[in-house]
PDB file of N, CA and C in Angstrom:
ATOM      1  N   MET I  17      11.277  -6.643 -34.909  1.00  0.00           N
ATOM      2  CA  MET I  17      12.445  -7.480 -34.873  1.00  0.00           C
ATOM      3  C   MET I  17      12.221  -8.672 -35.799  1.00  0.00           C
ATOM      4  N   GLU I  18      13.156  -8.911 -36.650  1.00  0.00           N
ATOM      5  CA  GLU I  18      13.056 -10.004 -37.614  1.00  0.00           C
ATOM      6  C   GLU I  18      13.877 -11.197 -37.144  1.00  0.00           C
ATOM      7  N   GLU I  19      13.511 -12.360 -37.635  1.00  0.00           N
ATOM      8  CA  GLU I  19      14.337 -13.540 -37.402  1.00  0.00           C
ATOM      9  C   GLU I  19      14.493 -14.283 -38.716  1.00  0.00           C
ATOM     10  N   CYS I  20      15.583 -15.012 -38.797  1.00  0.00           N
ATOM     11  CA  CYS I  20      15.936 -15.709 -40.024  1.00  0.00           C
ATOM     12  C   CYS I  20      16.347 -17.131 -39.661  1.00  0.00           C
ATOM     13  N   ILE I  21      15.850 -18.111 -40.411  1.00  0.00           N
ATOM     14  CA  ILE I  21      16.237 -19.510 -40.210  1.00  0.00           C
ATOM     15  C   ILE I  21      16.864 -20.003 -41.504  1.00  0.00           C
ATOM     16  N   PHE I  22      18.019 -20.638 -41.382  1.00  0.00           N
ATOM     17  CA  PHE I  22      18.730 -21.102 -42.564  1.00  0.00           C
ATOM     18  C   PHE I  22      19.586 -22.320 -42.231  1.00  0.00           C
ATOM     19  N   THR I  23      20.079 -22.982 -43.279  1.00  0.00           N
ATOM     20  CA  THR I  23      20.917 -24.171 -43.137  1.00  0.00           C
ATOM     21  C   THR I  23      22.381 -23.786 -43.243  1.00  0.00           C
ATOM     22  N   VAL I  24      23.190 -24.400 -42.384  1.00  0.00           N
ATOM     23  CA  VAL I  24      24.630 -24.168 -42.368  1.00  0.00           C
ATOM     24  C   VAL I  24      25.329 -25.512 -42.438  1.00  0.00           C
ATOM     25  N   LYS I  25      26.328 -25.599 -43.258  1.00  0.00           N
ATOM     26  CA  LYS I  25      27.197 -26.784 -43.316  1.00  0.00           C
ATOM     27  C   LYS I  25      28.515 -26.377 -42.668  1.00  0.00           C
ATOM     28  N   VAL I  26      28.884 -27.008 -41.573  1.00  0.00           N
ATOM     29  CA  VAL I  26      30.080 -26.650 -40.810  1.00  0.00           C
ATOM     30  C   VAL I  26      31.241 -27.558 -41.194  1.00  0.00           C
ATOM     31  N   VAL I  27      32.395 -26.948 -41.401  1.00  0.00           N
ATOM     32  CA  VAL I  27      33.632 -27.680 -41.666  1.00  0.00           C
ATOM     33  C   VAL I  27      34.590 -27.344 -40.518  1.00  0.00           C
ATOM     34  N   PRO I  28      34.655 -28.212 -39.486  1.00  0.00           N
ATOM     35  CA  PRO I  28      35.518 -27.932 -38.337  1.00  0.00           C
ATOM     36  C   PRO I  28      36.987 -28.219 -38.643  1.00  0.00           C
ATOM     37  N   LYS I  29      37.836 -27.754 -37.755  1.00  0.00           N
ATOM     38  CA  LYS I  29      39.290 -27.963 -37.842  1.00  0.00           C
ATOM     39  C   LYS I  29      39.881 -27.426 -39.147  1.00  0.00           C
ATOM     40  N   SER I  30      39.344 -26.314 -39.636  1.00  0.00           N
ATOM     41  CA  SER I  30      39.885 -25.669 -40.836  1.00  0.00           C
ATOM     42  C   SER I  30      41.066 -24.798 -40.424  1.00  0.00           C
ATOM     43  N   SER I  31      41.823 -24.356 -41.407  1.00  0.00           N
ATOM     44  CA  SER I  31      42.987 -23.528 -41.109  1.00  0.00           C
ATOM     45  C   SER I  31      42.593 -22.136 -40.619  1.00  0.00           C
ATOM     46  N   LYS I  32      41.405 -21.655 -41.033  1.00  0.00           N
ATOM     47  CA  LYS I  32      40.928 -20.350 -40.568  1.00  0.00           C
ATOM     48  C   LYS I  32      39.404 -20.318 -40.624  1.00  0.00           C
ATOM     49  N   ASN I  33      38.833 -19.371 -39.901  1.00  0.00           N
ATOM     50  CA  ASN I  33      37.383 -19.185 -39.934  1.00  0.00           C
ATOM     51  C   ASN I  33      37.008 -18.444 -41.206  1.00  0.00           C
ATOM     52  N   SER I  34      36.009 -18.955 -41.917  1.00  0.00           N
ATOM     53  CA  SER I  34      35.529 -18.276 -43.120  1.00  0.00           C
ATOM     54  C   SER I  34      34.105 -18.719 -43.406  1.00  0.00           C
ATOM     55  N   VAL I  35      33.407 -17.925 -44.209  1.00  0.00           N
ATOM     56  CA  VAL I  35      32.020 -18.201 -44.567  1.00  0.00           C
ATOM     57  C   VAL I  35      31.887 -18.101 -46.076  1.00  0.00           C
ATOM     58  N   GLN I  36      31.215 -19.092 -46.687  1.00  0.00           N
ATOM     59  CA  GLN I  36      30.965 -19.102 -48.126  1.00  0.00           C
ATOM     60  C   GLN I  36      29.516 -19.487 -48.350  1.00  0.00           C
ATOM     61  N   PHE I  37      28.923 -18.981 -49.410  1.00  0.00           N
ATOM     62  CA  PHE I  37      27.572 -19.370 -49.789  1.00  0.00           C
ATOM     63  C   PHE I  37      27.668 -20.119 -51.105  1.00  0.00           C
ATOM     64  N   GLU I  38      27.285 -21.403 -51.093  1.00  0.00           N
ATOM     65  CA  GLU I  38      27.331 -22.194 -52.319  1.00  0.00           C
ATOM     66  C   GLU I  38      26.191 -23.205 -52.335  1.00  0.00           C
ATOM     67  N   ASP I  39      25.585 -23.364 -53.491  1.00  0.00           N
ATOM     68  CA  ASP I  39      24.485 -24.308 -53.693  1.00  0.00           C
ATOM     69  C   ASP I  39      23.342 -24.100 -52.696  1.00  0.00           C
ATOM     70  N   GLY I  40      23.053 -22.849 -52.343  1.00  0.00           N
ATOM     71  CA  GLY I  40      21.953 -22.547 -51.453  1.00  0.00           C
ATOM     72  C   GLY I  40      22.211 -22.828 -49.987  1.00  0.00           C
ATOM     73  N   ILE I  41      23.435 -23.181 -49.656  1.00  0.00           N
ATOM     74  CA  ILE I  41      23.781 -23.490 -48.270  1.00  0.00           C
ATOM     75  C   ILE I  41      24.973 -22.633 -47.845  1.00  0.00           C
ATOM     76  N   LEU I  42      24.895 -22.125 -46.639  1.00  0.00           N
ATOM     77  CA  LEU I  42      25.999 -21.371 -46.069  1.00  0.00           C
ATOM     78  C   LEU I  42      27.018 -22.372 -45.541  1.00  0.00           C
ATOM     79  N   ARG I  43      28.233 -22.336 -46.057  1.00  0.00           N
ATOM     80  CA  ARG I  43      29.307 -23.232 -45.623  1.00  0.00           C
ATOM     81  C   ARG I  43      30.249 -22.426 -44.735  1.00  0.00           C
ATOM     82  N   VAL I  44      30.408 -22.878 -43.489  1.00  0.00           N
ATOM     83  CA  VAL I  44      31.211 -22.160 -42.512  1.00  0.00           C
ATOM     84  C   VAL I  44      32.406 -23.021 -42.124  1.00  0.00           C
ATOM     85  N   HIS I  45      33.592 -22.516 -42.383  1.00  0.00           N
ATOM     86  CA  HIS I  45      34.834 -23.175 -41.989  1.00  0.00           C
ATOM     87  C   HIS I  45      35.253 -22.618 -40.639  1.00  0.00           C
ATOM     88  N   LEU I  46      35.473 -23.507 -39.683  1.00  0.00           N
ATOM     89  CA  LEU I  46      35.856 -23.102 -38.333  1.00  0.00           C
ATOM     90  C   LEU I  46      37.171 -23.757 -37.955  1.00  0.00           C
ATOM     91  N   ASN I  47      38.033 -23.010 -37.268  1.00  0.00           N
ATOM     92  CA  ASN I  47      39.283 -23.629 -36.838  1.00  0.00           C
ATOM     93  C   ASN I  47      39.110 -24.391 -35.522  1.00  0.00           C
ATOM     94  N   ALA I  48      37.938 -24.335 -34.922  1.00  0.00           N
ATOM     95  CA  ALA I  48      37.652 -25.065 -33.685  1.00  0.00           C
ATOM     96  C   ALA I  48      37.378 -26.540 -33.989  1.00  0.00           C
ATOM     97  N   PRO I  49      37.791 -27.432 -33.094  1.00  0.00           N
ATOM     98  CA  PRO I  49      37.510 -28.860 -33.291  1.00  0.00           C
ATOM     99  C   PRO I  49      36.080 -29.189 -32.873  1.00  0.00           C
ATOM    100  N   PRO I  50      35.515 -30.278 -33.421  1.00  0.00           N
ATOM    101  CA  PRO I  50      34.150 -30.668 -33.064  1.00  0.00           C
ATOM    102  C   PRO I  50      34.120 -31.488 -31.768  1.00  0.00           C
ATOM    103  N   VAL I  51      34.696 -30.944 -30.716  1.00  0.00           N
ATOM    104  CA  VAL I  51      34.811 -31.649 -29.443  1.00  0.00           C
ATOM    105  C   VAL I  51      34.215 -30.780 -28.338  1.00  0.00           C
ATOM    106  N   ASP I  52      33.403 -31.385 -27.486  1.00  0.00           N
ATOM    107  CA  ASP I  52      32.823 -30.687 -26.333  1.00  0.00           C
ATOM    108  C   ASP I  52      32.103 -29.398 -26.710  1.00  0.00           C
ATOM    109  N   GLY I  53      31.468 -29.364 -27.869  1.00  0.00           N
ATOM    110  CA  GLY I  53      30.699 -28.191 -28.277  1.00  0.00           C
ATOM    111  C   GLY I  53      31.523 -26.987 -28.701  1.00  0.00           C
ATOM    112  N   LYS I  54      32.831 -27.163 -28.863  1.00  0.00           N
ATOM    113  CA  LYS I  54      33.696 -26.025 -29.228  1.00  0.00           C
ATOM    114  C   LYS I  54      33.359 -25.477 -30.612  1.00  0.00           C
ATOM    115  N   ALA I  55      33.065 -26.347 -31.566  1.00  0.00           N
ATOM    116  CA  ALA I  55      32.723 -25.880 -32.912  1.00  0.00           C
ATOM    117  C   ALA I  55      31.376 -25.154 -32.899  1.00  0.00           C
ATOM    118  N   ASN I  56      30.416 -25.649 -32.143  1.00  0.00           N
ATOM    119  CA  ASN I  56      29.117 -24.969 -32.040  1.00  0.00           C
ATOM    120  C   ASN I  56      29.276 -23.588 -31.423  1.00  0.00           C
ATOM    121  N   LYS I  57      30.077 -23.495 -30.385  1.00  0.00           N
ATOM    122  CA  LYS I  57      30.323 -22.204 -29.734  1.00  0.00           C
ATOM    123  C   LYS I  57      31.005 -21.242 -30.703  1.00  0.00           C
ATOM    124  N   ALA I  58      31.996 -21.741 -31.439  1.00  0.00           N
ATOM    125  CA  ALA I  58      32.707 -20.899 -32.412  1.00  0.00           C
ATOM    126  C   ALA I  58      31.765 -20.458 -33.537  1.00  0.00           C
ATOM    127  N   LEU I  59      30.858 -21.344 -33.954  1.00  0.00           N
ATOM    128  CA  LEU I  59      29.889 -21.006 -34.994  1.00  0.00           C
ATOM    129  C   LEU I  59      28.979 -19.871 -34.529  1.00  0.00           C
ATOM    130  N   ILE I  60      28.454 -19.984 -33.323  1.00  0.00           N
ATOM    131  CA  ILE I  60      27.578 -18.944 -32.780  1.00  0.00           C
ATOM    132  C   ILE I  60      28.324 -17.620 -32.671  1.00  0.00           C
ATOM    133  N   GLU I  61      29.554 -17.654 -32.185  1.00  0.00           N
ATOM    134  CA  GLU I  61      30.345 -16.426 -32.054  1.00  0.00           C
ATOM    135  C   GLU I  61      30.610 -15.790 -33.413  1.00  0.00           C
ATOM    136  N   LEU I  62      30.955 -16.596 -34.400  1.00  0.00           N
ATOM    137  CA  LEU I  62      31.257 -16.072 -35.735  1.00  0.00           C
ATOM    138  C   LEU I  62      30.018 -15.461 -36.384  1.00  0.00           C
ATOM    139  N   LEU I  63      28.889 -16.163 -36.333  1.00  0.00           N
ATOM    140  CA  LEU I  63      27.667 -15.644 -36.943  1.00  0.00           C
ATOM    141  C   LEU I  63      27.187 -14.372 -36.238  1.00  0.00           C
ATOM    142  N   ALA I  64      27.294 -14.332 -34.919  1.00  0.00           N
ATOM    143  CA  ALA I  64      26.907 -13.127 -34.170  1.00  0.00           C
ATOM    144  C   ALA I  64      27.808 -11.957 -34.533  1.00  0.00           C
ATOM    145  N   ASP I  65      29.096 -12.230 -34.689  1.00  0.00           N
ATOM    146  CA  ASP I  65      30.040 -11.174 -35.058  1.00  0.00           C
ATOM    147  C   ASP I  65      29.745 -10.638 -36.461  1.00  0.00           C
ATOM    148  N   ILE I  66      29.492 -11.529 -37.400  1.00  0.00           N
ATOM    149  CA  ILE I  66      29.203 -11.115 -38.780  1.00  0.00           C
ATOM    150  C   ILE I  66      27.927 -10.280 -38.844  1.00  0.00           C
ATOM    151  N   ALA I  67      26.890 -10.690 -38.091  1.00  0.00           N
ATOM    152  CA  ALA I  67      25.605  -9.987 -38.123  1.00  0.00           C
ATOM    153  C   ALA I  67      25.551  -8.801 -37.158  1.00  0.00           C
ATOM    154  N   SER I  68      26.611  -8.599 -36.392  1.00  0.00           N
ATOM    155  CA  SER I  68      26.677  -7.520 -35.395  1.00  0.00           C
ATOM    156  C   SER I  68      25.520  -7.599 -34.400  1.00  0.00           C
ATOM    157  N   ILE I  69      25.305  -8.799 -33.877  1.00  0.00           N
ATOM    158  CA  ILE I  69      24.265  -9.020 -32.879  1.00  0.00           C
ATOM    159  C   ILE I  69      24.882  -9.785 -31.712  1.00  0.00           C
ATOM    160  N   SER I  70      24.120  -9.940 -30.638  1.00  0.00           N
ATOM    161  CA  SER I  70      24.627 -10.678 -29.485  1.00  0.00           C
ATOM    162  C   SER I  70      24.610 -12.183 -29.762  1.00  0.00           C
ATOM    163  N   LYS I  71      25.473 -12.896 -29.060  1.00  0.00           N
ATOM    164  CA  LYS I  71      25.531 -14.351 -29.224  1.00  0.00           C
ATOM    165  C   LYS I  71      24.226 -15.017 -28.801  1.00  0.00           C
ATOM    166  N   SER I  72      23.518 -14.407 -27.867  1.00  0.00           N
ATOM    167  CA  SER I  72      22.246 -14.989 -27.412  1.00  0.00           C
ATOM    168  C   SER I  72      21.169 -14.908 -28.485  1.00  0.00           C
ATOM    169  N   SER I  73      21.386 -14.129 -29.538  1.00  0.00           N
ATOM    170  CA  SER I  73      20.423 -14.018 -30.636  1.00  0.00           C
ATOM    171  C   SER I  73      20.600 -15.113 -31.678  1.00  0.00           C
ATOM    172  N   VAL I  74      21.640 -15.927 -31.531  1.00  0.00           N
ATOM    173  CA  VAL I  74      21.921 -17.013 -32.476  1.00  0.00           C
ATOM    174  C   VAL I  74      21.632 -18.335 -31.780  1.00  0.00           C
ATOM    175  N   GLU I  75      20.798 -19.162 -32.415  1.00  0.00           N
ATOM    176  CA  GLU I  75      20.404 -20.428 -31.815  1.00  0.00           C
ATOM    177  C   GLU I  75      20.548 -21.558 -32.837  1.00  0.00           C
ATOM    178  N   ILE I  76      21.109 -22.673 -32.399  1.00  0.00           N
ATOM    179  CA  ILE I  76      21.173 -23.871 -33.238  1.00  0.00           C
ATOM    180  C   ILE I  76      19.895 -24.658 -32.981  1.00  0.00           C
ATOM    181  N   LEU I  77      19.020 -24.744 -33.991  1.00  0.00           N
ATOM    182  CA  LEU I  77      17.746 -25.437 -33.842  1.00  0.00           C
ATOM    183  C   LEU I  77      17.887 -26.940 -34.004  1.00  0.00           C
ATOM    184  N   GLN I  78      18.701 -27.358 -34.971  1.00  0.00           N
ATOM    185  CA  GLN I  78      18.913 -28.783 -35.253  1.00  0.00           C
ATOM    186  C   GLN I  78      20.374 -28.993 -35.612  1.00  0.00           C
ATOM    187  N   GLY I  79      20.875 -30.177 -35.325  1.00  0.00           N
ATOM    188  CA  GLY I  79      22.212 -30.544 -35.756  1.00  0.00           C
ATOM    189  C   GLY I  79      23.311 -30.232 -34.770  1.00  0.00           C
ATOM    190  N   GLN I  80      23.004 -30.205 -33.486  1.00  0.00           N
ATOM    191  CA  GLN I  80      24.032 -29.899 -32.495  1.00  0.00           C
ATOM    192  C   GLN I  80      25.218 -30.847 -32.570  1.00  0.00           C
ATOM    193  N   LYS I  81      24.975 -32.084 -32.996  1.00  0.00           N
ATOM    194  CA  LYS I  81      26.063 -33.066 -33.058  1.00  0.00           C
ATOM    195  C   LYS I  81      26.473 -33.415 -34.476  1.00  0.00           C
ATOM    196  N   GLY I  82      25.893 -32.744 -35.461  1.00  0.00           N
ATOM    197  CA  GLY I  82      26.228 -33.029 -36.853  1.00  0.00           C
ATOM    198  C   GLY I  82      26.864 -31.821 -37.514  1.00  0.00           C
ATOM    199  N   ARG I  83      27.242 -31.996 -38.756  1.00  0.00           N
ATOM    200  CA  ARG I  83      27.866 -30.895 -39.499  1.00  0.00           C
ATOM    201  C   ARG I  83      26.847 -30.014 -40.202  1.00  0.00           C
ATOM    202  N   THR I  84      25.669 -30.555 -40.502  1.00  0.00           N
ATOM    203  CA  THR I  84      24.614 -29.767 -41.117  1.00  0.00           C
ATOM    204  C   THR I  84      23.688 -29.294 -40.017  1.00  0.00           C
ATOM    205  N   LYS I  85      23.492 -27.992 -39.926  1.00  0.00           N
ATOM    206  CA  LYS I  85      22.738 -27.402 -38.832  1.00  0.00           C
ATOM    207  C   LYS I  85      21.672 -26.447 -39.350  1.00  0.00           C
ATOM    208  N   ARG I  86      20.593 -26.304 -38.593  1.00  0.00           N
ATOM    209  CA  ARG I  86      19.569 -25.288 -38.843  1.00  0.00           C
ATOM    210  C   ARG I  86      19.790 -24.213 -37.798  1.00  0.00           C
ATOM    211  N   ILE I  87      19.960 -22.992 -38.257  1.00  0.00           N
ATOM    212  CA  ILE I  87      20.290 -21.866 -37.391  1.00  0.00           C
ATOM    213  C   ILE I  87      19.152 -20.862 -37.407  1.00  0.00           C
ATOM    214  N   LYS I  88      18.846 -20.297 -36.247  1.00  0.00           N
ATOM    215  CA  LYS I  88      17.886 -19.195 -36.161  1.00  0.00           C
ATOM    216  C   LYS I  88      18.617 -17.988 -35.587  1.00  0.00           C
ATOM    217  N   ILE I  89      18.496 -16.876 -36.283  1.00  0.00           N
ATOM    218  CA  ILE I  89      19.052 -15.617 -35.799  1.00  0.00           C
ATOM    219  C   ILE I  89      17.900 -14.668 -35.543  1.00  0.00           C
ATOM    220  N   LYS I  90      17.830 -14.154 -34.312  1.00  0.00           N
ATOM    221  CA  LYS I  90      16.786 -13.210 -33.923  1.00  0.00           C
ATOM    222  C   LYS I  90      17.373 -11.815 -33.833  1.00  0.00           C
ATOM    223  N   GLY I  91      16.535 -10.830 -34.025  1.00  0.00           N
ATOM    224  CA  GLY I  91      16.951  -9.457 -33.800  1.00  0.00           C
ATOM    225  C   GLY I  91      17.602  -8.791 -34.987  1.00  0.00           C
ATOM    226  N   LEU I  92      17.395  -9.309 -36.175  1.00  0.00           N
ATOM    227  CA  LEU I  92      17.970  -8.671 -37.361  1.00  0.00           C
ATOM    228  C   LEU I  92      17.174  -7.421 -37.710  1.00  0.00           C
ATOM    229  N   THR I  93      17.882  -6.426 -38.171  1.00  0.00           N
ATOM    230  CA  THR I  93      17.254  -5.210 -38.676  1.00  0.00           C
ATOM    231  C   THR I  93      17.777  -4.975 -40.078  1.00  0.00           C
ATOM    232  N   GLU I  94      17.260  -3.990 -40.752  1.00  0.00           N
ATOM    233  CA  GLU I  94      17.748  -3.692 -42.108  1.00  0.00           C
ATOM    234  C   GLU I  94      19.195  -3.244 -42.079  1.00  0.00           C
ATOM    235  N   ASP I  95      19.677  -2.737 -40.958  1.00  0.00           N
ATOM    236  CA  ASP I  95      21.058  -2.276 -40.844  1.00  0.00           C
ATOM    237  C   ASP I  95      22.025  -3.411 -40.575  1.00  0.00           C
ATOM    238  N   SER I  96      21.528  -4.604 -40.154  1.00  0.00           N
ATOM    239  CA  SER I  96      22.419  -5.733 -39.810  1.00  0.00           C
ATOM    240  C   SER I  96      23.015  -6.358 -41.028  1.00  0.00           C
TER     241      SER I  96
END
């Protein structure tokens, strides 16, 4: 089982959910507001859906209250 750690820049309250890779950073646009952890929850759900893994395999290591976050994804395979 592999794990991956990377940086994500979150843009909350966007018109739609989307993911872009630019300047070495994954930029994630979320339509969820940054209130009561809603954007963090939406980020975990979106990343888990994209990687076809469970939400429990996605962890925010740093940046729970900021827009720049360090994410760890566990359970990646070559098929993910």
